[in-house]
PDB file of C-alpha atoms in Angstrom:
ATOM      1  CA  UNK Q   1     111.131  81.210 163.526  1.00 49.00           C
ATOM      2  CA  UNK Q   2     110.762  77.479 163.034  1.00 57.00           C
ATOM      3  CA  UNK Q   3     112.202  76.127 159.801  1.00 59.00           C
ATOM      4  CA  UNK Q   4     108.791  74.949 158.633  1.00 67.00           C
ATOM      5  CA  UNK Q   5     107.025  78.233 159.492  1.00 63.00           C
ATOM      6  CA  UNK Q   6     105.917  80.341 156.547  1.00 68.00           C
ATOM      7  CA  UNK Q   7     107.041  84.014 156.825  1.00 65.00           C
ATOM      8  CA  UNK Q   8     103.502  84.933 155.741  1.00 72.00           C
ATOM      9  CA  UNK Q   9     102.307  83.538 159.103  1.00 75.00           C
ATOM     10  CA  UNK Q  10     104.187  86.202 161.096  1.00 73.00           C
ATOM     11  CA  UNK Q  11     102.151  88.928 162.755  1.00 76.00           C
ATOM     12  CA  UNK Q  12     103.655  92.355 162.065  1.00 73.00           C
ATOM     13  CA  UNK Q  13     100.810  94.244 163.767  1.00 74.00           C
ATOM     14  CA  UNK Q  14     101.376  95.884 167.152  1.00 78.00           C
ATOM     15  CA  UNK Q  15     100.789  99.332 168.710  1.00 81.00           C
ATOM     16  CA  UNK Q  16     102.888 101.079 166.000  1.00 81.00           C
ATOM     17  CA  UNK Q  17     101.655  98.865 163.184  1.00 78.00           C
ATOM     18  CA  UNK Q  18      97.903  98.545 162.984  1.00 78.00           C
ATOM     19  CA  UNK Q  19      97.483  98.970 159.231  1.00 86.00           C
ATOM     20  CA  UNK Q  20      99.505  97.794 156.248  1.00 85.00           C
ATOM     21  CA  UNK Q  21     100.888 101.337 155.799  1.00 87.00           C
ATOM     22  CA  UNK Q  22     101.904 101.440 159.473  1.00 88.00           C
ATOM     23  CA  UNK Q  23     103.587  98.036 159.152  1.00 85.00           C
ATOM     24  CA  UNK Q  24     105.536  99.215 156.102  1.00 87.00           C
ATOM     25  CA  UNK Q  25     106.550 102.459 157.821  1.00 88.00           C
ATOM     26  CA  UNK Q  26     107.547 100.723 161.071  1.00 88.00           C
ATOM     27  CA  UNK Q  27     109.573  98.076 159.221  1.00 88.00           C
ATOM     28  CA  UNK Q  28     111.403 100.853 157.361  1.00 90.00           C
ATOM     29  CA  UNK Q  29     112.054 102.771 160.591  1.00 91.00           C
ATOM     30  CA  UNK Q  30     113.576  99.723 162.244  1.00 90.00           C
ATOM     31  CA  UNK Q  31     115.605  99.018 159.117  1.00 92.00           C
ATOM     32  CA  UNK Q  32     116.852 102.618 159.222  1.00 93.00           C
ATOM     33  CA  UNK Q  33     117.897 102.248 162.853  1.00 93.00           C
ATOM     34  CA  UNK Q  34     119.759  99.012 162.139  1.00 95.00           C
ATOM     35  CA  UNK Q  35     121.371 100.496 159.035  1.00 93.00           C
ATOM     36  CA  UNK Q  36     122.384 103.679 160.891  1.00 91.00           C
ATOM     37  CA  UNK Q  37     124.069 101.659 163.636  1.00 92.00           C
ATOM     38  CA  UNK Q  38     125.816  99.363 161.133  1.00 93.00           C
ATOM     39  CA  UNK Q  39     126.911 102.385 159.086  1.00 92.00           C
ATOM     40  CA  UNK Q  40     128.302 104.039 162.230  1.00 90.00           C
ATOM     41  CA  UNK Q  41     130.274 100.901 163.114  1.00 92.00           C
ATOM     42  CA  UNK Q  42     131.617 100.714 159.550  1.00 92.00           C
ATOM     43  CA  UNK Q  43     132.713 104.366 159.661  1.00 92.00           C
ATOM     44  CA  UNK Q  44     134.358 103.922 163.062  1.00 90.00           C
ATOM     45  CA  UNK Q  45     136.251 100.778 162.066  1.00 92.00           C
ATOM     46  CA  UNK Q  46     137.316 102.081 158.674  1.00 92.00           C
ATOM     47  CA  UNK Q  47     138.610 105.367 160.100  1.00 90.00           C
ATOM     48  CA  UNK Q  48     140.356 103.579 162.962  1.00 90.00           C
ATOM     49  CA  UNK Q  49     142.144 101.336 160.472  1.00 90.00           C
ATOM     50  CA  UNK Q  50     143.594 104.295 158.535  1.00 92.00           C
ATOM     51  CA  UNK Q  51     143.796 107.051 161.126  1.00 83.00           C
ATOM     52  CA  UNK Q  52     144.361 105.338 164.436  1.00 86.00           C
ATOM     53  CA  UNK Q  53     141.526 107.326 165.987  1.00 85.00           C
ATOM     54  CA  UNK Q  54     138.479 106.152 167.893  1.00 85.00           C
ATOM     55  CA  UNK Q  55     135.943 108.470 166.268  1.00 88.00           C
ATOM     56  CA  UNK Q  56     132.206 108.087 166.086  1.00 88.00           C
ATOM     57  CA  UNK Q  57     130.366 107.714 162.805  1.00 88.00           C
ATOM     58  CA  UNK Q  58     129.135 111.327 162.959  1.00 91.00           C
ATOM     59  CA  UNK Q  59     132.699 112.559 163.636  1.00 93.00           C
ATOM     60  CA  UNK Q  60     133.880 110.599 160.616  1.00 93.00           C
ATOM     61  CA  UNK Q  61     131.119 112.162 158.517  1.00 93.00           C
ATOM     62  CA  UNK Q  62     132.173 115.634 159.663  1.00 96.00           C
ATOM     63  CA  UNK Q  63     135.775 114.928 158.674  1.00 96.00           C
ATOM     64  CA  UNK Q  64     134.730 113.901 155.162  1.00 96.00           C
ATOM     65  CA  UNK Q  65     132.367 116.864 154.842  1.00 97.00           C
ATOM     66  CA  UNK Q  66     135.139 119.261 155.851  1.00 97.00           C
ATOM     67  CA  UNK Q  67     137.284 117.656 153.149  1.00 97.00           C
ATOM     68  CA  UNK Q  68     134.483 117.774 150.533  1.00 96.00           C
ATOM     69  CA  UNK Q  69     135.538 119.953 147.588  1.00 95.00           C
ATOM     70  CA  UNK Q  70     138.638 120.931 149.599  1.00 93.00           C
ATOM     71  CA  UNK Q  71     136.853 124.062 150.808  1.00 94.00           C
ATOM     72  CA  UNK Q  72     136.700 125.304 154.397  1.00 95.00           C
ATOM     73  CA  UNK Q  73     133.315 124.916 156.109  1.00 96.00           C
ATOM     74  CA  UNK Q  74     131.686 126.684 159.052  1.00 95.00           C
ATOM     75  CA  UNK Q  75     129.856 124.924 161.866  1.00 94.00           C
ATOM     76  CA  UNK Q  76     126.617 126.270 160.386  1.00 94.00           C
ATOM     77  CA  UNK Q  77     127.412 124.660 157.006  1.00 96.00           C
ATOM     78  CA  UNK Q  78     128.336 121.364 158.646  1.00 97.00           C
ATOM     79  CA  UNK Q  79     125.091 121.392 160.634  1.00 96.00           C
ATOM     80  CA  UNK Q  80     123.073 122.082 157.486  1.00 95.00           C
ATOM     81  CA  UNK Q  81     124.860 119.383 155.464  1.00 95.00           C
ATOM     82  CA  UNK Q  82     124.218 116.783 158.175  1.00 93.00           C
ATOM     83  CA  UNK Q  83     120.699 117.989 159.074  1.00 92.00           C
ATOM     84  CA  UNK Q  84     121.798 118.408 162.681  1.00 93.00           C
ATOM     85  CA  UNK Q  85     120.906 121.096 165.181  1.00 92.00           C
ATOM     86  CA  UNK Q  86     123.152 119.980 168.059  1.00 94.00           C
ATOM     87  CA  UNK Q  87     125.777 122.689 167.509  1.00 95.00           C
ATOM     88  CA  UNK Q  88     127.652 122.064 170.814  1.00 95.00           C
ATOM     89  CA  UNK Q  89     128.159 118.407 169.835  1.00 96.00           C
ATOM     90  CA  UNK Q  90     129.399 119.397 166.385  1.00 96.00           C
ATOM     91  CA  UNK Q  91     131.800 121.870 168.007  1.00 95.00           C
ATOM     92  CA  UNK Q  92     133.056 119.150 170.356  1.00 95.00           C
ATOM     93  CA  UNK Q  93     133.625 116.802 167.410  1.00 96.00           C
ATOM     94  CA  UNK Q  94     135.495 119.504 165.534  1.00 96.00           C
ATOM     95  CA  UNK Q  95     137.751 120.144 168.558  1.00 95.00           C
ATOM     96  CA  UNK Q  96     138.486 116.405 168.624  1.00 95.00           C
ATOM     97  CA  UNK Q  97     139.354 116.376 164.895  1.00 96.00           C
ATOM     98  CA  UNK Q  98     141.534 119.493 165.336  1.00 97.00           C
ATOM     99  CA  UNK Q  99     143.253 117.788 168.297  1.00 95.00           C
ATOM    100  CA  UNK Q 100     144.027 114.754 166.133  1.00 94.00           C
ATOM    101  CA  UNK Q 101     145.569 117.025 163.511  1.00 96.00           C
ATOM    102  CA  UNK Q 102     143.040 116.079 160.816  1.00 96.00           C
ATOM    103  CA  UNK Q 103     141.394 119.498 160.658  1.00 97.00           C
ATOM    104  CA  UNK Q 104     142.581 123.057 161.203  1.00 97.00           C
ATOM    105  CA  UNK Q 105     140.521 125.944 162.512  1.00 96.00           C
ATOM    106  CA  UNK Q 106     140.715 129.363 160.923  1.00 94.00           C
ATOM    107  CA  UNK Q 107     139.229 132.671 162.030  1.00 91.00           C
ATOM    108  CA  UNK Q 108     137.614 133.742 165.255  1.00 83.00           C
ATOM    109  CA  UNK Q 109     134.368 135.055 166.629  1.00 75.00           C
ATOM    110  CA  UNK Q 110     130.881 133.721 166.245  1.00 68.00           C
ATOM    111  CA  UNK Q 111     130.631 133.858 162.467  1.00 66.00           C
ATOM    112  CA  UNK Q 112     134.187 133.870 161.203  1.00 88.00           C
ATOM    113  CA  UNK Q 113     135.352 130.362 162.199  1.00 94.00           C
ATOM    114  CA  UNK Q 114     135.864 127.761 159.496  1.00 96.00           C
ATOM    115  CA  UNK Q 115     137.455 124.327 159.407  1.00 97.00           C
ATOM    116  CA  UNK Q 116     139.599 122.788 156.704  1.00 97.00           C
ATOM    117  CA  UNK Q 117     141.283 119.412 156.283  1.00 97.00           C
ATOM    118  CA  UNK Q 118     145.003 119.411 157.021  1.00 97.00           C
ATOM    119  CA  UNK Q 119     147.504 117.416 154.972  1.00 97.00           C
ATOM    120  CA  UNK Q 120     147.199 114.656 157.589  1.00 96.00           C
ATOM    121  CA  UNK Q 121     143.399 114.837 157.292  1.00 96.00           C
ATOM    122  CA  UNK Q 122     143.603 114.653 153.505  1.00 97.00           C
ATOM    123  CA  UNK Q 123     145.851 111.576 153.709  1.00 96.00           C
ATOM    124  CA  UNK Q 124     143.524 109.867 156.182  1.00 95.00           C
ATOM    125  CA  UNK Q 125     140.431 110.613 154.092  1.00 96.00           C
ATOM    126  CA  UNK Q 126     142.216 109.411 150.945  1.00 96.00           C
ATOM    127  CA  UNK Q 127     143.202 106.186 152.728  1.00 96.00           C
ATOM    128  CA  UNK Q 128     139.619 105.813 153.990  1.00 95.00           C
ATOM    129  CA  UNK Q 129     138.369 106.253 150.427  1.00 95.00           C
ATOM    130  CA  UNK Q 130     140.712 103.517 149.201  1.00 96.00           C
ATOM    131  CA  UNK Q 131     139.539 101.026 151.819  1.00 95.00           C
ATOM    132  CA  UNK Q 132     135.925 102.026 151.165  1.00 95.00           C
ATOM    133  CA  UNK Q 133     136.360 101.342 147.451  1.00 96.00           C
ATOM    134  CA  UNK Q 134     138.058  98.011 148.067  1.00 95.00           C
ATOM    135  CA  UNK Q 135     135.651  96.700 150.697  1.00 95.00           C
ATOM    136  CA  UNK Q 136     132.289  98.414 150.310  1.00 94.00           C
ATOM    137  CA  UNK Q 137     132.055  99.607 146.724  1.00 95.00           C
ATOM    138  CA  UNK Q 138     133.337  96.334 145.284  1.00 95.00           C
ATOM    139  CA  UNK Q 139     130.599  94.440 147.145  1.00 94.00           C
ATOM    140  CA  UNK Q 140     127.975  96.865 145.905  1.00 94.00           C
ATOM    141  CA  UNK Q 141     129.254  96.554 142.321  1.00 94.00           C
ATOM    142  CA  UNK Q 142     128.831  92.780 142.529  1.00 95.00           C
ATOM    143  CA  UNK Q 143     125.077  93.098 143.069  1.00 94.00           C
ATOM    144  CA  UNK Q 144     123.106  93.309 139.811  1.00 94.00           C
ATOM    145  CA  UNK Q 145     121.328  96.637 139.304  1.00 93.00           C
ATOM    146  CA  UNK Q 146     122.127  97.702 142.871  1.00 94.00           C
ATOM    147  CA  UNK Q 147     123.281 101.163 141.728  1.00 92.00           C
ATOM    148  CA  UNK Q 148     119.718 101.979 140.665  1.00 93.00           C
ATOM    149  CA  UNK Q 149     118.316 100.568 143.886  1.00 94.00           C
ATOM    150  CA  UNK Q 150     120.675 102.841 145.838  1.00 94.00           C
ATOM    151  CA  UNK Q 151     119.554 105.862 143.797  1.00 95.00           C
ATOM    152  CA  UNK Q 152     115.898 104.995 144.396  1.00 95.00           C
ATOM    153  CA  UNK Q 153     116.491 104.433 148.112  1.00 94.00           C
ATOM    154  CA  UNK Q 154     118.362 107.728 148.401  1.00 94.00           C
ATOM    155  CA  UNK Q 155     115.535 109.606 146.732  1.00 96.00           C
ATOM    156  CA  UNK Q 156     112.946 107.907 148.952  1.00 94.00           C
ATOM    157  CA  UNK Q 157     114.940 108.612 152.118  1.00 93.00           C
ATOM    158  CA  UNK Q 158     115.380 112.278 151.198  1.00 94.00           C
ATOM    159  CA  UNK Q 159     111.621 112.595 150.680  1.00 95.00           C
ATOM    160  CA  UNK Q 160     110.995 110.798 153.969  1.00 93.00           C
ATOM    161  CA  UNK Q 161     113.476 113.123 155.752  1.00 92.00           C
ATOM    162  CA  UNK Q 162     111.403 116.071 154.570  1.00 94.00           C
ATOM    163  CA  UNK Q 163     108.216 114.443 155.816  1.00 95.00           C
ATOM    164  CA  UNK Q 164     109.795 113.719 159.217  1.00 94.00           C
ATOM    165  CA  UNK Q 165     110.991 117.347 159.434  1.00 93.00           C
ATOM    166  CA  UNK Q 166     107.520 118.685 158.677  1.00 95.00           C
ATOM    167  CA  UNK Q 167     105.687 116.381 161.090  1.00 95.00           C
ATOM    168  CA  UNK Q 168     108.306 117.181 163.767  1.00 93.00           C
ATOM    169  CA  UNK Q 169     107.466 120.876 163.403  1.00 93.00           C
ATOM    170  CA  UNK Q 170     103.756 120.102 163.588  1.00 95.00           C
ATOM    171  CA  UNK Q 171     104.201 117.911 166.685  1.00 94.00           C
ATOM    172  CA  UNK Q 172     106.354 120.582 168.368  1.00 94.00           C
ATOM    173  CA  UNK Q 173     103.849 123.315 167.505  1.00 94.00           C
ATOM    174  CA  UNK Q 174     100.845 121.461 168.900  1.00 92.00           C
ATOM    175  CA  UNK Q 175     102.476 119.802 171.898  1.00 86.00           C
ATOM    176  CA  UNK Q 176     100.642 120.190 175.195  1.00 86.00           C
TER     177      UNK Q 176
END
C-alpha cells in the first residue's frame, strides 16, 4: 500500500467476501490462520528451548494437557479437550512424547490406556511455563485492558467454534 493511500480505499470484497458480514468473517478467518501458525511456532520454539525436542504446536499442547491437574488422561479425553478427531495422529504424538520421556503410558487395551506426565515432563512443562510468563505474559500485561480483550476474544472464538461444528455437520449431511 502506498504511503499516501487511505486504508478506507482498499477493496476487501472478493468471492468469499461479498457483503460486510462476509468481509468481517473472512478477515477473522485469515487472522485465525495467521494466529494459529504464529502460536504453533511459539509453542515449538518455547518447548525446544526448555526440552530440546522438535515438537509441533499440537504435540506441545498435548503435553501440557496431559500435565493439566496432574491427572492421567486417555486419548479420548485428549481428543475432546483439543476438539480433534484424528485419533491416529494423537496416538503418534503421544508415542513421540513417551519416547522423549516426557509422558508415561499406563494400562492396556482399547479403553484402559492413559498418559501421565513424568518427572522429566513436569520439569519441562514448568520450565516452559516460566519462559511463557517471562516472554508472553509480561508483554500481555503491558497492554492496557488486554486481559478483558482476551476474555472477550476467547468467548467469541468458543461461540464461533460451535457454529463451525454445527455448519460442518450440516455440510457433511447434505453433501452430494
